[in-house]
Short mmCIF file of C-alpha atoms (C1' of nucleotides) in Angstrom, two decimals:
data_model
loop_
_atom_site.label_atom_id
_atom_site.label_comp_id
_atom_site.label_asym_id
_atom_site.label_seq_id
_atom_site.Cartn_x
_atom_site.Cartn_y
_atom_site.Cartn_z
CA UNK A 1 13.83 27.91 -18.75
CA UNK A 2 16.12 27.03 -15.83
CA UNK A 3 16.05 26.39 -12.64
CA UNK A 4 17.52 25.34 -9.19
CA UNK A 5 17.73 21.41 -8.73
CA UNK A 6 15.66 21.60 -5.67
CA UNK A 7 12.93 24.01 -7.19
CA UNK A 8 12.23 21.78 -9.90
CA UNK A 9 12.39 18.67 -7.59
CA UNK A 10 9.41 20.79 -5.79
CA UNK A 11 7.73 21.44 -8.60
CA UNK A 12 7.60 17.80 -9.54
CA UNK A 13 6.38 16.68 -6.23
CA UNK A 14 3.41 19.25 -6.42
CA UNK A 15 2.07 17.88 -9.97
CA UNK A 16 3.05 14.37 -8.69
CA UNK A 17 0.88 14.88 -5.41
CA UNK A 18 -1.47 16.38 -7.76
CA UNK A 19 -1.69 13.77 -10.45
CA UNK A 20 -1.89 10.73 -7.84
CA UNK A 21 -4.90 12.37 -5.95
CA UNK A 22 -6.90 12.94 -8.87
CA UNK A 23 -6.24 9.42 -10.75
CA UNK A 24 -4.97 7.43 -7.83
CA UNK A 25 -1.36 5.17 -8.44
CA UNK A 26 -2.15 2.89 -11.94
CA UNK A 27 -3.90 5.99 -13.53
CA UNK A 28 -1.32 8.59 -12.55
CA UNK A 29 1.22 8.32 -15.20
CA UNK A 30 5.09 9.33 -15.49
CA UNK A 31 4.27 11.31 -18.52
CA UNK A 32 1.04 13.42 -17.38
CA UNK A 33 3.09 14.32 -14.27
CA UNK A 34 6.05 15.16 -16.06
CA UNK A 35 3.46 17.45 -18.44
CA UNK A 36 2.15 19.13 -15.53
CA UNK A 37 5.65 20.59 -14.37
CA UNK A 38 6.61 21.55 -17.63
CA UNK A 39 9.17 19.17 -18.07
CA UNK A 40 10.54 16.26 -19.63
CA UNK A 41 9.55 12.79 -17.84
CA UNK A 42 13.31 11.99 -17.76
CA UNK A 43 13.67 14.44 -15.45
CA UNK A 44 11.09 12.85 -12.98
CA UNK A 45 13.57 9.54 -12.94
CA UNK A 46 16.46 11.46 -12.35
CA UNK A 47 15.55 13.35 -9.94
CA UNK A 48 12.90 9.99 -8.20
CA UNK A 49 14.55 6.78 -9.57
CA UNK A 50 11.24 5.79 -10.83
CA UNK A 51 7.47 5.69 -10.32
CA UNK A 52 7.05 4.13 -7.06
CA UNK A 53 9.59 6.40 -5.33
CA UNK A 54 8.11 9.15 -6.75
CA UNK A 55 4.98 7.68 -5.17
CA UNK A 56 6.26 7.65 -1.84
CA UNK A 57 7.82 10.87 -1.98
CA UNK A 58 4.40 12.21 -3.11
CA UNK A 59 2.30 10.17 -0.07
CA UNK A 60 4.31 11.29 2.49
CA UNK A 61 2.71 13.38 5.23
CA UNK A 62 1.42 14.01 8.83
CA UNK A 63 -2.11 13.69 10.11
CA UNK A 64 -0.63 16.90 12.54
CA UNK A 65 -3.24 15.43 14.63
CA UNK A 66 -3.75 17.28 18.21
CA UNK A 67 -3.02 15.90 21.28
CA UNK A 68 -5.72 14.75 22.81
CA UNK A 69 -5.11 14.56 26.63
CA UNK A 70 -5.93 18.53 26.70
CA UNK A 71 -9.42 18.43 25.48
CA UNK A 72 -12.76 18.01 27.22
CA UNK A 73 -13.37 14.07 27.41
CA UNK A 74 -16.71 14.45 25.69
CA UNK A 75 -15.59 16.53 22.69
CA UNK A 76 -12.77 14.62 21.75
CA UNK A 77 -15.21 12.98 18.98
CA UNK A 78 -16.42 16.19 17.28
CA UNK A 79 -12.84 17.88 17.55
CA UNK A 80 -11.70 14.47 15.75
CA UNK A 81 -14.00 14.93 12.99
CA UNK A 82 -12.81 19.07 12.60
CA UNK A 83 -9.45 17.99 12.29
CA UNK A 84 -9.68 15.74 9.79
CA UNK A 85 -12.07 17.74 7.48
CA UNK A 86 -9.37 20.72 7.55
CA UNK A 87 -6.96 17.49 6.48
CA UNK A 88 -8.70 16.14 4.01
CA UNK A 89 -9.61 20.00 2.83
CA UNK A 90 -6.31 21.68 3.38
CA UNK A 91 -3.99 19.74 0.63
CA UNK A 92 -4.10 16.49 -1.21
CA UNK A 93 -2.15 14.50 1.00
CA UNK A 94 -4.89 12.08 2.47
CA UNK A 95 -6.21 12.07 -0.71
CA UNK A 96 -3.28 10.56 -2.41
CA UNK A 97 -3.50 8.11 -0.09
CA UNK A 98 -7.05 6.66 -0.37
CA UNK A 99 -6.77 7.30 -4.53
CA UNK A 100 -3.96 4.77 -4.34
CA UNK A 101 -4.74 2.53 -1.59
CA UNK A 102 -7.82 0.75 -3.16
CA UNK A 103 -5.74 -0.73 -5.72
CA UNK A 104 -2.28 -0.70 -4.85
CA UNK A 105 -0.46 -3.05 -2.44
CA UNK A 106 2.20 -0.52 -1.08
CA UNK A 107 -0.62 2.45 -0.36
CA UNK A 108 -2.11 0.07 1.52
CA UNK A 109 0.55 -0.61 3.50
CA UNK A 110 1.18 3.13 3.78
CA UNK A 111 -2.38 4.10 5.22
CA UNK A 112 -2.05 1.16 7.52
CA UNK A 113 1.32 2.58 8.65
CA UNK A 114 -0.27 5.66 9.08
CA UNK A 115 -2.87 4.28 11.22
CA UNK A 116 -0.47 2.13 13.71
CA UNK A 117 1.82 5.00 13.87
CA UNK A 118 0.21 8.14 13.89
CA UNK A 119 -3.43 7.69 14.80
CA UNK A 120 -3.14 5.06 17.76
CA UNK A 121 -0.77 6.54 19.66
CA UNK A 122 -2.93 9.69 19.92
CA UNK A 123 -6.10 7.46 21.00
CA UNK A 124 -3.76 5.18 23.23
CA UNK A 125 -2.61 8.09 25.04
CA UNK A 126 -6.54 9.56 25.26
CA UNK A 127 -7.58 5.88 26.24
CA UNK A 128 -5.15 4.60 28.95
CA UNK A 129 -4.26 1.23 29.33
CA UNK A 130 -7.20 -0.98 27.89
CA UNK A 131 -7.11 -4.19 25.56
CA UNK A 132 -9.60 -2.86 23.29
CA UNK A 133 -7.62 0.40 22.21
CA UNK A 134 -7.09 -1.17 18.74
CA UNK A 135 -10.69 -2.30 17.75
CA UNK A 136 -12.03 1.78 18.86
CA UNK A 137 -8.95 3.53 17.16
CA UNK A 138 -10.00 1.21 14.10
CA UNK A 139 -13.91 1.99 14.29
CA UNK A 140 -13.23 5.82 14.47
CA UNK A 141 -10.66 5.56 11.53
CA UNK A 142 -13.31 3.10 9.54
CA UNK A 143 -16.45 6.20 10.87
CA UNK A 144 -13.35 8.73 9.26
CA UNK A 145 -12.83 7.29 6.32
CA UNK A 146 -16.16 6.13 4.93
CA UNK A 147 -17.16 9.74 5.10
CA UNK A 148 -14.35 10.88 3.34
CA UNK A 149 -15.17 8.46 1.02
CA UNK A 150 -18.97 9.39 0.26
CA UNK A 151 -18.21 12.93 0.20
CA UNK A 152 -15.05 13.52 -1.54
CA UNK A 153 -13.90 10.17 -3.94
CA UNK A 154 -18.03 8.96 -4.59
CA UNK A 155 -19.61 12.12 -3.78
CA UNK A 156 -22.91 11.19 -2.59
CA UNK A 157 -24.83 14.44 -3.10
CA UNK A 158 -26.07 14.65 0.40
CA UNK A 159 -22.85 14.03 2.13
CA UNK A 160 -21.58 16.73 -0.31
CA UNK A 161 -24.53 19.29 0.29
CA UNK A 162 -23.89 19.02 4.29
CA UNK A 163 -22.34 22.11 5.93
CA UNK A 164 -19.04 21.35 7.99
CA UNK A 165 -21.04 21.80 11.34
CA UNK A 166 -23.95 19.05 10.34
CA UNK A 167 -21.13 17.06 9.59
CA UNK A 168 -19.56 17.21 13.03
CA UNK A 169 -22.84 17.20 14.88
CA UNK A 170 -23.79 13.29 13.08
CA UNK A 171 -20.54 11.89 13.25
CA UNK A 172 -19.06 13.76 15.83
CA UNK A 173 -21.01 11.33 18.66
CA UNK A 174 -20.18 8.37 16.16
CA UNK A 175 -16.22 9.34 16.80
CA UNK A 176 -16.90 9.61 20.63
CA UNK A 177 -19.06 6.48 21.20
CA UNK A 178 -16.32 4.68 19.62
CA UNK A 179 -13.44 6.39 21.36
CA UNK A 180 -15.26 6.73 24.77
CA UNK A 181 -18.39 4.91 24.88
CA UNK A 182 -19.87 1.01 24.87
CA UNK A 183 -20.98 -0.89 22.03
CA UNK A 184 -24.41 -1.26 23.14
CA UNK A 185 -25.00 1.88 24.05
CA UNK A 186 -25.69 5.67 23.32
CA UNK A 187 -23.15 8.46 23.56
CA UNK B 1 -12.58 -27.79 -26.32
CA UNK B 2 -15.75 -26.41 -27.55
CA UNK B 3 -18.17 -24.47 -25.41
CA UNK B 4 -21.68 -23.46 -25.70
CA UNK B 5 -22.07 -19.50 -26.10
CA UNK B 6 -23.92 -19.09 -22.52
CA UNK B 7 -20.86 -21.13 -21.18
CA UNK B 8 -18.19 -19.37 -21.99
CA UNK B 9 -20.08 -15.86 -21.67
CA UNK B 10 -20.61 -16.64 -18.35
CA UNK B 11 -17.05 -18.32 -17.35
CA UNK B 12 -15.40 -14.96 -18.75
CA UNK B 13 -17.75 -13.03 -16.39
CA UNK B 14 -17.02 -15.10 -13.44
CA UNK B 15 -13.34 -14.06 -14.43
CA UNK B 16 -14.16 -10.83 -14.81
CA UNK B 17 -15.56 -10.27 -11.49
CA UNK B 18 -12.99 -11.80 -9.81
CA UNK B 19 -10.52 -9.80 -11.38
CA UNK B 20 -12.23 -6.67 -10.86
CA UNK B 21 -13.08 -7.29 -7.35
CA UNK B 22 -9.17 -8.03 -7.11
CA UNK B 23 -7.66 -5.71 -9.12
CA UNK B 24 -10.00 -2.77 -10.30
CA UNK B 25 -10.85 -1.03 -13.27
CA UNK B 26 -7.60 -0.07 -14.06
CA UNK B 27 -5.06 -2.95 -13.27
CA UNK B 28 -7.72 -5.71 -14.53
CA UNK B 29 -6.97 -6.43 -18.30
CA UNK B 30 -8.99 -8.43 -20.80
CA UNK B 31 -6.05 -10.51 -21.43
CA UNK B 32 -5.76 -11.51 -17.72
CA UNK B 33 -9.57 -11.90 -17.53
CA UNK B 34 -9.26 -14.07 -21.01
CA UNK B 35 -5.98 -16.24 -18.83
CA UNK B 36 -8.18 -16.92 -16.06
CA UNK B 37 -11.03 -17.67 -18.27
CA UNK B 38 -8.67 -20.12 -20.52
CA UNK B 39 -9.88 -18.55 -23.52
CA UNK B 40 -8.59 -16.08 -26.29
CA UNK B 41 -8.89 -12.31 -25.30
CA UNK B 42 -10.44 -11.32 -28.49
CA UNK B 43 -13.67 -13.71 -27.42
CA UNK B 44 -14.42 -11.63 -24.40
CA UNK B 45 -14.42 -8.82 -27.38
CA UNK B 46 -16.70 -10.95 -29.52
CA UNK B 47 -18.87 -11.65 -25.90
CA UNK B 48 -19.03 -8.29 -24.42
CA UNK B 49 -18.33 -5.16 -27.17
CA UNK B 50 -15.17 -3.77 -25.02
CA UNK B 51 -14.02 -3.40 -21.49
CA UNK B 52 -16.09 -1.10 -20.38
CA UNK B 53 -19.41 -2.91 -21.46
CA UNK B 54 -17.58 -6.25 -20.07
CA UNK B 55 -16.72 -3.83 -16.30
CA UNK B 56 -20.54 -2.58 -16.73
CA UNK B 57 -21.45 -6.56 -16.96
CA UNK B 58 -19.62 -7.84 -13.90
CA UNK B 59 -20.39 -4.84 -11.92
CA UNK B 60 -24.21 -5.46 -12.19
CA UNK B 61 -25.91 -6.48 -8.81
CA UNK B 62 -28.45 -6.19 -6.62
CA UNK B 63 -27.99 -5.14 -2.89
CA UNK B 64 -31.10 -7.72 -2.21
CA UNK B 65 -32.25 -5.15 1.05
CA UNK B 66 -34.94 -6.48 2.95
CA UNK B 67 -37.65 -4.32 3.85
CA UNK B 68 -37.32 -2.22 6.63
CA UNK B 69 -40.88 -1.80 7.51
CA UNK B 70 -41.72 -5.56 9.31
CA UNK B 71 -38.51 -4.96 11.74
CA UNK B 72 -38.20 -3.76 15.16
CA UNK B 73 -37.49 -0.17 15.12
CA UNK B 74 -34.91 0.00 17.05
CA UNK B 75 -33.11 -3.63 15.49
CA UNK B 76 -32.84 -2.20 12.13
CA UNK B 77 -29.20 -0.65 12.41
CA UNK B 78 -27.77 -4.22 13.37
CA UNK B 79 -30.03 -6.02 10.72
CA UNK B 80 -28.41 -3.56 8.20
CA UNK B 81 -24.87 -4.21 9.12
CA UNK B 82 -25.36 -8.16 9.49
CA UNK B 83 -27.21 -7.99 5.69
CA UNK B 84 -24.09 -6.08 4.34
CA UNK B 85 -21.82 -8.10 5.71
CA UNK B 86 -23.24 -10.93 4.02
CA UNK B 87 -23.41 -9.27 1.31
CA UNK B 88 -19.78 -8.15 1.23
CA UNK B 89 -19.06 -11.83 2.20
CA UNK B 90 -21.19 -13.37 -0.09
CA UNK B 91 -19.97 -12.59 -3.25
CA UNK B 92 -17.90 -10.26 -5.49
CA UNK B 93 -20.08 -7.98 -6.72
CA UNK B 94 -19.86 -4.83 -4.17
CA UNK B 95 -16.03 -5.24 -3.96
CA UNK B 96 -15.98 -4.46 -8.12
CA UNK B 97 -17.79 -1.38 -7.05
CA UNK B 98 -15.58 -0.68 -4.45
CA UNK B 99 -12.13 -1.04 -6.03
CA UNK B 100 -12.84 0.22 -9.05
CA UNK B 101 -15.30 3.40 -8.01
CA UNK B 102 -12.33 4.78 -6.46
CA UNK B 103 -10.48 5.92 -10.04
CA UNK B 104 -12.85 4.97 -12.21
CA UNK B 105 -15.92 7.75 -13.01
CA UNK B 106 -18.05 5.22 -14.16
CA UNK B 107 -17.90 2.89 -11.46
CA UNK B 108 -18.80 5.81 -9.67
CA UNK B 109 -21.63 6.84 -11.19
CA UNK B 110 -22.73 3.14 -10.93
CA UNK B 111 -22.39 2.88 -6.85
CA UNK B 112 -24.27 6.54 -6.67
CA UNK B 113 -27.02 5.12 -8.83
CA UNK B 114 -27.16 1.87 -6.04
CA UNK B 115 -27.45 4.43 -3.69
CA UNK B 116 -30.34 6.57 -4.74
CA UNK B 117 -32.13 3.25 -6.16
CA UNK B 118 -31.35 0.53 -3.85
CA UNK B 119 -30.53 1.55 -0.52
CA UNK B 120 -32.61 5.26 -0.47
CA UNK B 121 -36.11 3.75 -1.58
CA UNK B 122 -35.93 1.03 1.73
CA UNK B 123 -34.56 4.03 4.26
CA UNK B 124 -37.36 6.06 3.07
CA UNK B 125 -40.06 4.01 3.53
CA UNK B 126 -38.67 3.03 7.08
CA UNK B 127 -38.49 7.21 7.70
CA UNK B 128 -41.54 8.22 5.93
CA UNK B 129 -41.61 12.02 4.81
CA UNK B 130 -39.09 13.78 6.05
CA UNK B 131 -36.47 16.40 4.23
CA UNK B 132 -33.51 14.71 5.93
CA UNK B 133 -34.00 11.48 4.50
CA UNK B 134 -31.25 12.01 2.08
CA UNK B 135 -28.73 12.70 4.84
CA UNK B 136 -29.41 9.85 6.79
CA UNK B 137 -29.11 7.55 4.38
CA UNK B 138 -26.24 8.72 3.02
CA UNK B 139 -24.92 8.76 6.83
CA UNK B 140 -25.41 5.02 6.85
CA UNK B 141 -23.96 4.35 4.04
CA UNK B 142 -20.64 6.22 4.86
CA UNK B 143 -20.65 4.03 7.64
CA UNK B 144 -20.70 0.52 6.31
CA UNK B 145 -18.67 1.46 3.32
CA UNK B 146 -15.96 2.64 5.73
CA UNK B 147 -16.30 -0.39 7.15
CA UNK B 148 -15.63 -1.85 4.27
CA UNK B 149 -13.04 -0.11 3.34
CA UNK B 150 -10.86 -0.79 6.71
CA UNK B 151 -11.72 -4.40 6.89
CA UNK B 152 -11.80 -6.23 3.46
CA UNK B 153 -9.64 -3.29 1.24
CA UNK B 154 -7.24 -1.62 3.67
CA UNK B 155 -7.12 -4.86 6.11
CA UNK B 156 -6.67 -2.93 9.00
CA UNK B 157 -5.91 -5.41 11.46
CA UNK B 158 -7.70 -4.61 14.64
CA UNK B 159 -11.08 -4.80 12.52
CA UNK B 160 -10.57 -8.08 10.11
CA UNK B 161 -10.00 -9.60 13.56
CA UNK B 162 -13.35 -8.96 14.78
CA UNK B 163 -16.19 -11.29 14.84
CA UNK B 164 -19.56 -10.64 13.14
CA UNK B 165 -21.23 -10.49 16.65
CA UNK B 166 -18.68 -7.64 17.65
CA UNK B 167 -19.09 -5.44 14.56
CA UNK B 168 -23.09 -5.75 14.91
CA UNK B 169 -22.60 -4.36 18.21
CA UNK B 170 -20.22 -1.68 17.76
CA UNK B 171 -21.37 -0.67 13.88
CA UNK B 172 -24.96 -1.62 14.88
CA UNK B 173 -25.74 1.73 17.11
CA UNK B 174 -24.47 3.72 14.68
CA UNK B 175 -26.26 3.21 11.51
CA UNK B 176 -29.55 2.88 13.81
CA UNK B 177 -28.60 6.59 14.98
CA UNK B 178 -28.38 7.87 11.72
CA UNK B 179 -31.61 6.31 10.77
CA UNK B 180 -33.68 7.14 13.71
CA UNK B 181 -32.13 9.23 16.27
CA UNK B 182 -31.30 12.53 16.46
CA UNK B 183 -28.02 14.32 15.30
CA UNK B 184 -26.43 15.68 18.71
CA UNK B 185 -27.85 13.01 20.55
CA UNK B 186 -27.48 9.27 21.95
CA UNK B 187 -28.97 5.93 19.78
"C1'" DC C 1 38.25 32.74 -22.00
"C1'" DG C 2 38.11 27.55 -21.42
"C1'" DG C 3 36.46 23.78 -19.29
"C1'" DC C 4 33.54 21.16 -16.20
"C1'" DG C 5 29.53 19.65 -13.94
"C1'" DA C 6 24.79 20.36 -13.49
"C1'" DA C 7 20.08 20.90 -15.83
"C1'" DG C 8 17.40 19.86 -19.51
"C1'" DT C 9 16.03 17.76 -24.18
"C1'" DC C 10 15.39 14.09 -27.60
"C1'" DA C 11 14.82 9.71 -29.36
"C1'" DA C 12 14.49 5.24 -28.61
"C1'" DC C 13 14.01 0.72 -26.03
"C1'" DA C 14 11.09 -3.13 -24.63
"C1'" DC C 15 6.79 -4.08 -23.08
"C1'" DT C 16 1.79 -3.95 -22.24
"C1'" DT C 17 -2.68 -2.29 -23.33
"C1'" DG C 18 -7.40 -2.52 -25.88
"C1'" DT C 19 -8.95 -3.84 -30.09
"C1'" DT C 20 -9.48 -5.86 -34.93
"C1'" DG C 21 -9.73 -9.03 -38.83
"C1'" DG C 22 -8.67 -13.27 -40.99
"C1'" DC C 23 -8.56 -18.12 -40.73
"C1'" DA C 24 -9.34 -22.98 -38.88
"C1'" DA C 25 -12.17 -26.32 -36.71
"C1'" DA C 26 -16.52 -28.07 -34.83
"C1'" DC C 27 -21.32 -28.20 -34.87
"C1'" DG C 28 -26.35 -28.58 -36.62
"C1'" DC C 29 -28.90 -28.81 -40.46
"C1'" DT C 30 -30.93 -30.80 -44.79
"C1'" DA D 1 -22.06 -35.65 -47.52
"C1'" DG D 2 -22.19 -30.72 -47.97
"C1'" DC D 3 -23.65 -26.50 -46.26
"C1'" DG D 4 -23.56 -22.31 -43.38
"C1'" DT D 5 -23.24 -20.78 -38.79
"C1'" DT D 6 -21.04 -20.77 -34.63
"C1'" DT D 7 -16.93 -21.03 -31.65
"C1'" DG D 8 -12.40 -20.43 -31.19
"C1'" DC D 9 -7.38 -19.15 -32.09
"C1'" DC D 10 -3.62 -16.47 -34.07
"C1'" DA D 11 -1.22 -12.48 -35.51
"C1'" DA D 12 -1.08 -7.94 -35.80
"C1'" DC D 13 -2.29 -2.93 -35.14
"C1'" DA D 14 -1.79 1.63 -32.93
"C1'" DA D 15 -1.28 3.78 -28.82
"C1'" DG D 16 0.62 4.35 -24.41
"C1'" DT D 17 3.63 2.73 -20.48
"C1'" DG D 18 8.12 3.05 -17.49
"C1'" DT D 19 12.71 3.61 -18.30
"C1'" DT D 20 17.39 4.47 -20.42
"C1'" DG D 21 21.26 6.68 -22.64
"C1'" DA D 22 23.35 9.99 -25.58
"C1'" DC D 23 23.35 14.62 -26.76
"C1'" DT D 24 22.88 19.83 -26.00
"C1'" DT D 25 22.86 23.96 -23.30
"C1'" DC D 26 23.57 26.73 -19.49
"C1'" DG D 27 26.13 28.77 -15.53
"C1'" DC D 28 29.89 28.97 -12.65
"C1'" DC D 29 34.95 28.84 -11.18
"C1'" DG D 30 39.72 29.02 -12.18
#
DNA sequence: CGGCGAAGTCAACACTTGTTGGCAAACGCT
DNA sequence: AGCGTTTGCCAACAAGTGTTGACTTCGCCG
């Protein structure tokens, strides 16, 4: 078969994205991912230079998070928590990520990238001016990502088995306390 | 140099762990395990059957939870966090789980199993009967491995800069929540 | 039609992996 | 001392890795 330079480029990037979710960076290999698109792995360094572009082609993405100025003060927690289930539900991006960024130096740098870049200015903005804006950005994204941990990379059954709103209701207030609240206290 | 059998066995699996706890499943080879161990790879072979049996070895451990029951009700969410992070501190062992349970199946099935037989049997004797025992626990745990995950794996700076005291505080609330309090609701 | 560049295939490279079996040296025993 | 067992090392294997270069095939433009 043939095809258009950049339809095959898209095709690669799909199994890539694919492959590095599932098996996470060491695991993912040139060849599987080359298999996947139907194609031969020379292809996938012509068209990526090699394995770690391809990588960051593949772990590329946007949280799309909202702004959160708009929103009522004491929701901002449980809207948090929506968004980032529909993320980590809609494609593989965010999945990609953590796969990867357990093991491998340059994910790692990637998610914290991600963090500085995409997550804190969103909570800076929502916070104002304080000195602790790092610490409660970090606390909501540690709340975030543990959860995404147990129930979609360790799959605790009971983390799996809760519905989307039981989800928001328990860590919802965990999101806010942190965002919006005191350490000593409640909600 | 000659070596008694219980020497060397256990000088491989001190390498072992380290390298897992480093490395994971994946990137950790025997041979490198055998370097660090300064001994031929085909005696962790001889020693442990293959990699996985050597990985099932090192990844063996005991969350040593203290009972829940002798506690102040409402002090058992801090105690928790201040035990695991002396236990993430401590030694090796839950970082093998960690990096490796991430790609590897096994290792997954492994911190599952420390889940439903280590930490599960303490929450539910703090919570007595109840049908969302399950939840909370799993709740908890979402929460200190998250925390985890941004401090010792991803290194997210804003929370490897915080003191043990701070983390207690902030993490402290929230793991008492989802042990005693109520979803929608304050600590 | 003829030629040229792009798109794709094939085979091979150098290297690393887990794993195996044979062989040498050191020990504990009688 | 002589024996067998243990402890260790060496060399090699089959398979799989990222990566490279030469070769073929297609489609388009003059």
């Amino acid at each position: 078969m043939r095809r258009s330079s950049e339809q095959t480029k898209a095709t690669i990037l799909a199994a890539a994205r694919e492959r590095f979710a599932v098996d996470g960076y060491e695991r993912a290999t040139i060849r599987s991912i080359a298999a996947d698109a139907a194609i031969d792995p020379s292809m996938v360094m012509r068209y990526f230079g090699n394995k770690e572009k391809l990588f960051a082609a593949a772990a590329e993405f946007d949280l799309q998070l909202p702004r959160l100025a708009g929103l009522d003060r004491d929701d901002v927690g449980a809207r948090l928590v929506e968004h980032f289930l529909d993320r980590w539900e809609g494609d593989e991006a965010l999945m990609v990520l953590l796969r990867s960024a357990v093991t491998n130096a340059e994910a790692a740098h990637r998610m914290r990238a991600i963090f500085a870049e995409q997550l804190r200015p969103v909570t800076d903005e929502f916070l104002g001016e304080r000195d602790d804006g790092g610490q409660r950005a970090a606390l909501a994204a540690s709340q975030i990502l543990g959860l995404a941990l147990a129930r979609y990379v360790l799959r605790f059954d009971p983390v799996v088995a809760m519905s989307r709103a039981e989800l928001v209701a328990w860590v919802g207030p965990t999101v806010q306390r942190y965002l919006a609240g005191r350490p000593e206290a409640s909600v």
